[in-house]
Amino acid sequence: MPELPEVETVCRGLEKALAGQKIAEVRLNRKGLRIPFPAGLKRLGGAKILSVGRRAKYILMPLDTGQTVILHLGMSGRMVITPEGAHYAPEKHDHMLLRMKNGTQVTFNDPRRFGLVDITPTNDVEKHRLFSHLGPEPLEKAFDADFLAEKLKGRKTDIKIAIMDQKIVVGVGNIYASEALFRAGIDPRRKAGALKRPEVEKLVAAIRAVLKAAIKAGGSSLRDYVQTDGELGYFQHRWAVYGKEGKPCKGCTCDAAKTGGIHRIVQGARATFFCPVKQK
DNA sequence: CTCCTGTCCTGCCGGC
DNA sequence: TGCCGGCAGGACAGGA
């Protein structure tokens, strides 16, 4: 499922394909995804896409009309580029087609339909209801130990739940939450407000490190961020703990035969993976 | 406020 | 083999 690094990689691919291009036509195959498609979507013909950027897990495409198109990939969303002259083979769950005047097509495919598309005035993007409450970007300066310590103060919720809270910090999904806590050596069941200052510092560094490494892996494993089939942004990861229940964890002194290796628990109806030896 | 649960949706997998 | 229940999960809405 796309988390921040995947969304970042998709953005870079879309930027290459779409920045500076004019939209010829927007084709919609249904009424909407998680929310209805905005009325203005089909009237974007002639608009020029200025750039493609990202805020949290949202893809932002500012246009020369003063509007910005907002895209979210949800759980199962994919973007597929069909270059000019290439044959477009329609697939099940192709919900939105962006056809450019230069012949390039971008297809938004999303089986589970947890994704969304919206349009908002570019000047007010941060005021949009989806953005107004969001915490800082994990890779920017505003997200530091002082900030996180302040946000965690007094919180009784589990630390894993807290770092997935978009009001605290954006972009950390279920996979990277487990990965970051493993790297920081912190038990995911610890109460957020009970973390000591050095642990908060380790956690900030770990969140940054796992996200950066994944972005790097995404960028380097794809040619121009586009796979040969045109799909953007998905790449092979090597998780340390995610999905590895019972397996020994890398770089840890635990004896998997004795400790059961990596444990799987459920927090907030989401799977969490951790090593009870390394993570305290 | 903070915390917790329900909701959306389809593909996939295990059990019978 | 086929059916079916259960699970997976981002993130909001709304209730306690």
Short mmCIF file of C-alpha atoms (C1' of nucleotides) in Angstrom, two decimals:
data_model
loop_
_atom_site.label_atom_id
_atom_site.label_comp_id
_atom_site.label_asym_id
_atom_site.label_seq_id
_atom_site.Cartn_x
_atom_site.Cartn_y
_atom_site.Cartn_z
CA MET A 1 0.00 0.00 0.00
CA PRO A 2 1.33 3.41 -0.84
CA GLU A 3 2.90 5.26 2.07
CA LEU A 4 4.89 8.47 1.93
CA PRO A 5 7.91 7.08 0.04
CA GLU A 6 5.71 5.46 -2.59
CA VAL A 7 3.65 8.62 -2.99
CA GLU A 8 6.86 10.64 -3.30
CA THR A 9 8.08 8.28 -6.01
CA VAL A 10 4.76 8.45 -7.86
CA CYS A 11 4.96 12.26 -7.69
CA ARG A 12 8.39 12.33 -9.24
CA GLY A 13 7.20 10.12 -12.07
CA LEU A 14 4.11 12.25 -12.64
CA GLU A 15 6.20 15.42 -12.53
CA LYS A 16 8.36 14.13 -15.38
CA ALA A 17 5.37 13.10 -17.45
CA LEU A 18 2.99 15.95 -16.77
CA ALA A 19 4.70 19.17 -15.68
CA GLY A 20 4.17 21.85 -18.31
CA GLN A 21 1.67 19.75 -20.22
CA LYS A 22 -1.84 20.81 -21.13
CA ILE A 23 -4.82 18.64 -20.33
CA ALA A 24 -6.85 17.64 -23.37
CA GLU A 25 -9.60 15.72 -21.58
CA VAL A 26 -10.51 14.16 -18.25
CA ARG A 27 -12.48 10.95 -18.61
CA LEU A 28 -14.36 9.48 -15.66
CA ASN A 29 -15.65 5.93 -15.51
CA ARG A 30 -17.72 6.30 -12.33
CA LYS A 31 -19.15 8.98 -10.05
CA GLY A 32 -16.37 9.04 -7.52
CA LEU A 33 -14.12 7.15 -5.15
CA ARG A 34 -14.10 7.73 -1.39
CA ILE A 35 -15.79 11.05 -2.13
CA PRO A 36 -17.64 12.05 -5.32
CA PHE A 37 -15.49 13.41 -8.13
CA PRO A 38 -15.69 17.24 -8.04
CA ALA A 39 -17.95 18.87 -10.61
CA GLY A 40 -15.08 20.83 -12.16
CA LEU A 41 -12.99 17.78 -12.97
CA LYS A 42 -14.46 17.22 -16.41
CA ARG A 43 -13.99 20.90 -17.26
CA LEU A 44 -10.19 20.90 -16.89
CA GLY A 45 -9.58 20.56 -20.64
CA GLY A 46 -7.13 23.28 -21.75
CA ALA A 47 -5.61 23.76 -18.28
CA LYS A 48 -1.84 23.49 -17.96
CA ILE A 49 -0.29 21.42 -15.18
CA LEU A 50 2.39 23.62 -13.61
CA SER A 51 4.05 20.98 -11.44
CA VAL A 52 3.38 17.84 -9.39
CA GLY A 53 4.06 17.90 -5.66
CA ARG A 54 3.14 16.18 -2.43
CA ARG A 55 1.72 17.06 1.00
CA ALA A 56 1.45 14.11 3.40
CA LYS A 57 0.20 11.27 1.17
CA TYR A 58 -1.69 13.64 -1.10
CA ILE A 59 -0.48 14.38 -4.62
CA LEU A 60 -0.94 18.03 -5.61
CA MET A 61 -1.11 19.30 -9.18
CA PRO A 62 -1.38 23.09 -9.39
CA LEU A 63 -2.83 24.30 -12.69
CA ASP A 64 -2.50 27.59 -14.56
CA THR A 65 -6.20 28.21 -13.83
CA GLY A 66 -5.49 28.90 -10.14
CA GLN A 67 -6.89 25.53 -9.16
CA THR A 68 -5.03 22.57 -7.68
CA VAL A 69 -5.99 18.97 -8.32
CA ILE A 70 -5.69 16.81 -5.18
CA LEU A 71 -5.15 13.06 -5.54
CA HIS A 72 -4.90 10.39 -2.84
CA LEU A 73 -4.03 6.78 -3.66
CA GLY A 74 -5.76 5.29 -0.62
CA MET A 75 -4.95 1.64 -0.09
CA SER A 76 -4.77 0.32 -3.59
CA GLY A 77 -4.44 3.29 -5.92
CA ARG A 78 -2.00 3.18 -8.86
CA MET A 79 -1.00 5.65 -11.53
CA VAL A 80 -0.17 4.24 -14.94
CA ILE A 81 1.44 6.30 -17.68
CA THR A 82 0.72 5.49 -21.30
CA PRO A 83 3.18 7.46 -23.46
CA GLU A 84 2.14 9.11 -26.72
CA GLY A 85 1.57 6.51 -29.39
CA ALA A 86 1.52 3.57 -26.98
CA HIS A 87 -1.53 1.36 -26.81
CA TYR A 88 -3.82 1.87 -23.81
CA ALA A 89 -5.18 -1.47 -22.60
CA PRO A 90 -8.08 -0.64 -20.27
CA GLU A 91 -8.10 -2.49 -16.97
CA LYS A 92 -10.76 -3.18 -14.41
CA HIS A 93 -10.91 -0.31 -11.88
CA ASP A 94 -9.54 2.35 -14.25
CA HIS A 95 -11.61 5.16 -12.71
CA MET A 96 -10.06 8.34 -14.12
CA LEU A 97 -8.11 9.00 -17.32
CA LEU A 98 -6.09 12.20 -17.75
CA ARG A 99 -5.38 12.68 -21.43
CA MET A 100 -2.79 15.30 -22.29
CA LYS A 101 -2.56 17.33 -25.48
CA ASN A 102 0.85 15.82 -26.23
CA GLY A 103 -0.70 12.34 -26.28
CA THR A 104 0.45 11.17 -22.85
CA GLN A 105 -2.22 9.52 -20.74
CA VAL A 106 -2.25 8.98 -16.97
CA THR A 107 -4.70 6.42 -15.64
CA PHE A 108 -5.83 6.30 -11.99
CA ASN A 109 -6.63 2.68 -11.13
CA ASP A 110 -7.94 1.87 -7.64
CA PRO A 111 -9.66 -1.47 -6.90
CA ARG A 112 -10.69 -0.71 -3.32
CA ARG A 113 -11.65 2.88 -4.05
CA PHE A 114 -10.18 4.29 -0.85
CA GLY A 115 -8.50 6.94 -2.96
CA LEU A 116 -9.92 10.37 -3.75
CA VAL A 117 -9.78 13.21 -6.24
CA ASP A 118 -10.68 16.81 -5.43
CA ILE A 119 -10.07 20.32 -6.73
CA THR A 120 -9.36 23.38 -4.58
CA PRO A 121 -8.10 26.95 -5.15
CA THR A 122 -4.29 26.86 -5.15
CA ASN A 123 -4.10 29.79 -2.73
CA ASP A 124 -6.20 27.93 -0.18
CA VAL A 125 -4.75 24.43 -0.37
CA GLU A 126 -3.64 24.54 3.27
CA LYS A 127 -7.16 25.59 4.29
CA HIS A 128 -8.78 22.61 2.57
CA ARG A 129 -10.56 20.36 5.06
CA LEU A 130 -8.16 17.52 4.26
CA PHE A 131 -5.08 19.64 5.00
CA SER A 132 -6.00 22.14 7.71
CA HIS A 133 -5.34 19.78 10.64
CA LEU A 134 -2.21 18.04 9.27
CA GLY A 135 1.01 17.86 11.26
CA PRO A 136 4.46 18.62 9.80
CA GLU A 137 6.24 16.66 7.10
CA PRO A 138 8.53 14.09 8.73
CA LEU A 139 11.47 15.05 6.52
CA GLU A 140 11.26 18.77 7.21
CA LYS A 141 12.88 20.75 10.01
CA ALA A 142 9.62 21.44 11.85
CA PHE A 143 9.48 17.78 12.80
CA ASP A 144 12.13 17.53 15.51
CA ALA A 145 12.45 16.10 19.01
CA ASP A 146 11.13 19.27 20.66
CA PHE A 147 8.02 19.20 18.53
CA LEU A 148 7.35 15.47 18.94
CA ALA A 149 7.98 15.54 22.71
CA GLU A 150 5.44 18.35 23.06
CA LYS A 151 2.85 16.45 21.01
CA LEU A 152 3.34 13.20 22.94
CA LYS A 153 3.16 14.86 26.35
CA GLY A 154 0.29 13.46 28.40
CA ARG A 155 -0.80 11.06 25.68
CA LYS A 156 -1.98 7.70 26.95
CA THR A 157 -2.30 6.07 23.56
CA ASP A 158 0.31 3.57 22.36
CA ILE A 159 3.33 5.19 20.71
CA LYS A 160 2.71 3.26 17.48
CA ILE A 161 -0.81 4.68 17.22
CA ALA A 162 0.54 8.17 18.01
CA ILE A 163 3.12 8.30 15.22
CA MET A 164 0.44 7.21 12.73
CA ASP A 165 -1.74 10.15 13.81
CA GLN A 166 -1.66 12.64 10.92
CA LYS A 167 -2.18 15.52 13.37
CA ILE A 168 1.17 14.69 14.99
CA VAL A 169 3.21 13.88 11.90
CA VAL A 170 2.05 13.04 8.39
CA GLY A 171 3.01 10.20 6.12
CA VAL A 172 3.87 7.49 8.64
CA GLY A 173 1.59 4.57 7.82
CA ASN A 174 1.25 1.14 9.31
CA ILE A 175 4.38 -0.31 7.73
CA TYR A 176 6.82 2.51 8.50
CA ALA A 177 5.46 2.88 12.04
CA SER A 178 6.60 -0.68 12.82
CA GLU A 179 9.86 -0.20 10.94
CA ALA A 180 10.72 3.08 12.68
CA LEU A 181 9.98 1.74 16.17
CA PHE A 182 12.15 -1.30 15.48
CA ARG A 183 14.99 0.90 14.34
CA ALA A 184 14.59 3.13 17.40
CA GLY A 185 14.43 0.13 19.75
CA ILE A 186 11.11 1.23 21.24
CA ASP A 187 8.30 -1.18 22.12
CA PRO A 188 5.21 -0.18 20.10
CA ARG A 189 2.99 -0.75 23.17
CA ARG A 190 4.72 1.96 25.23
CA LYS A 191 2.43 4.83 26.16
CA ALA A 192 3.27 7.85 24.01
CA GLY A 193 3.53 10.23 26.93
CA ALA A 194 5.92 7.94 28.82
CA LEU A 195 8.80 8.13 26.34
CA LYS A 196 12.00 9.65 27.71
CA ARG A 197 13.65 12.49 25.85
CA PRO A 198 16.47 10.36 24.36
CA GLU A 199 13.85 7.92 23.08
CA VAL A 200 11.91 10.72 21.40
CA GLU A 201 15.14 11.83 19.74
CA LYS A 202 15.87 8.30 18.56
CA LEU A 203 12.35 7.96 17.23
CA VAL A 204 12.53 11.18 15.19
CA ALA A 205 15.82 10.03 13.68
CA ALA A 206 14.42 6.56 12.98
CA ILE A 207 11.28 7.87 11.26
CA ARG A 208 13.43 10.10 9.06
CA ALA A 209 15.88 7.30 8.29
CA VAL A 210 13.34 4.65 7.27
CA LEU A 211 11.44 7.09 5.06
CA LYS A 212 14.58 8.42 3.42
CA ALA A 213 15.91 4.94 2.76
CA ALA A 214 12.61 3.90 1.19
CA ILE A 215 12.49 6.98 -1.03
CA LYS A 216 16.04 6.28 -2.13
CA ALA A 217 15.18 2.65 -2.85
CA GLY A 218 12.18 3.77 -4.88
CA GLY A 219 14.13 6.28 -6.89
CA SER A 220 17.03 3.99 -7.62
CA SER A 221 15.04 0.88 -8.47
CA LEU A 222 13.07 2.54 -11.25
CA ARG A 223 14.19 4.09 -14.48
CA ASP A 224 12.88 7.64 -14.37
CA TYR A 225 10.45 6.40 -11.70
CA VAL A 226 8.48 4.50 -14.34
CA GLN A 227 8.40 0.74 -14.67
CA THR A 228 8.37 -0.84 -18.08
CA ASP A 229 4.60 -1.33 -17.88
CA GLY A 230 4.12 2.36 -17.16
CA GLU A 231 3.14 1.89 -13.55
CA LEU A 232 4.60 4.44 -11.20
CA GLY A 233 6.24 4.23 -7.88
CA TYR A 234 6.04 0.68 -6.61
CA PHE A 235 9.22 -1.16 -5.83
CA GLN A 236 10.58 -4.07 -3.85
CA HIS A 237 11.21 -3.31 -0.21
CA ARG A 238 13.16 -5.23 2.32
CA TRP A 239 11.32 -4.73 5.56
CA ALA A 240 13.12 -5.41 8.82
CA VAL A 241 10.01 -6.53 10.71
CA TYR A 242 6.83 -5.79 8.75
CA GLY A 243 5.09 -9.02 7.72
CA LYS A 244 7.88 -11.14 9.24
CA GLU A 245 6.11 -12.81 12.13
CA GLY A 246 8.19 -15.60 13.67
CA LYS A 247 11.29 -14.77 11.65
CA PRO A 248 14.57 -13.74 13.27
CA CYS A 249 15.19 -10.02 13.07
CA LYS A 250 18.26 -8.62 11.41
CA GLY A 251 20.93 -7.00 13.49
CA CYS A 252 19.38 -8.14 16.76
CA THR A 253 20.83 -10.39 19.43
CA CYS A 254 17.58 -12.20 20.06
CA ASP A 255 17.48 -15.95 19.64
CA ALA A 256 14.41 -16.51 17.47
CA ALA A 257 14.13 -20.14 18.59
CA LYS A 258 13.72 -18.99 22.20
CA THR A 259 11.87 -15.71 21.81
CA GLY A 260 9.63 -16.62 18.88
CA GLY A 261 11.39 -14.12 16.63
CA ILE A 262 9.42 -11.16 15.39
CA HIS A 263 6.05 -10.85 17.14
CA ARG A 264 2.78 -9.79 15.59
CA ILE A 265 0.17 -7.99 17.65
CA VAL A 266 -2.88 -5.88 16.83
CA GLN A 267 -3.14 -2.22 17.84
CA GLY A 268 -6.10 -0.10 16.84
CA ALA A 269 -7.23 -2.91 14.53
CA ARG A 270 -3.89 -2.75 12.67
CA ALA A 271 -1.11 -5.32 12.61
CA THR A 272 2.11 -4.36 14.41
CA PHE A 273 5.40 -6.25 14.08
CA PHE A 274 8.22 -5.94 16.61
CA CYS A 275 11.04 -7.71 18.41
CA PRO A 276 10.46 -7.85 22.17
CA VAL A 277 14.19 -8.28 22.77
CA LYS A 278 15.46 -5.30 20.83
CA GLN A 279 12.46 -3.08 21.54
CA LYS A 280 11.89 -1.99 25.14
"C1'" DC B 1 -9.23 17.66 24.30
"C1'" DT B 2 -8.25 12.65 23.86
"C1'" DC B 3 -9.40 8.26 22.75
"C1'" DC B 4 -11.92 4.61 20.46
"C1'" DT B 5 -14.93 2.49 17.11
"C1'" DG B 6 -17.28 2.26 12.76
"C1'" DT B 7 -17.06 2.89 7.87
"C1'" DC B 8 -15.80 2.67 3.14
"C1'" DC B 9 -14.16 -1.40 -0.60
"C1'" DT B 10 -12.26 -5.47 -3.17
"C1'" DG B 11 -8.80 -9.06 -3.55
"C1'" DC B 12 -6.96 -12.75 -1.45
"C1'" DC B 13 -6.50 -16.76 1.46
"C1'" DG B 14 -7.72 -20.52 4.48
"C1'" DG B 15 -11.17 -23.78 5.86
"C1'" DC B 16 -14.71 -26.92 4.91
"C1'" DT C 1 -13.60 -27.43 -6.90
"C1'" DG C 2 -16.24 -23.79 -5.11
"C1'" DC C 3 -18.21 -21.10 -1.77
"C1'" DC C 4 -17.82 -18.12 2.09
"C1'" DG C 5 -16.10 -15.78 6.12
"C1'" DG C 6 -12.56 -13.06 7.63
"C1'" DC C 7 -8.91 -10.04 7.06
"C1'" DA C 8 -6.09 -6.23 5.24
"C1'" DG C 9 -5.73 -1.09 5.76
"C1'" DG C 10 -5.72 5.25 5.24
"C1'" DA C 11 -7.99 8.34 7.46
"C1'" DC C 12 -12.17 10.62 8.39
"C1'" DA C 13 -16.62 11.02 11.18
"C1'" DG C 14 -18.78 10.80 15.22
"C1'" DG C 15 -19.64 9.14 19.88
"C1'" DA C 16 -18.00 8.44 24.74
#
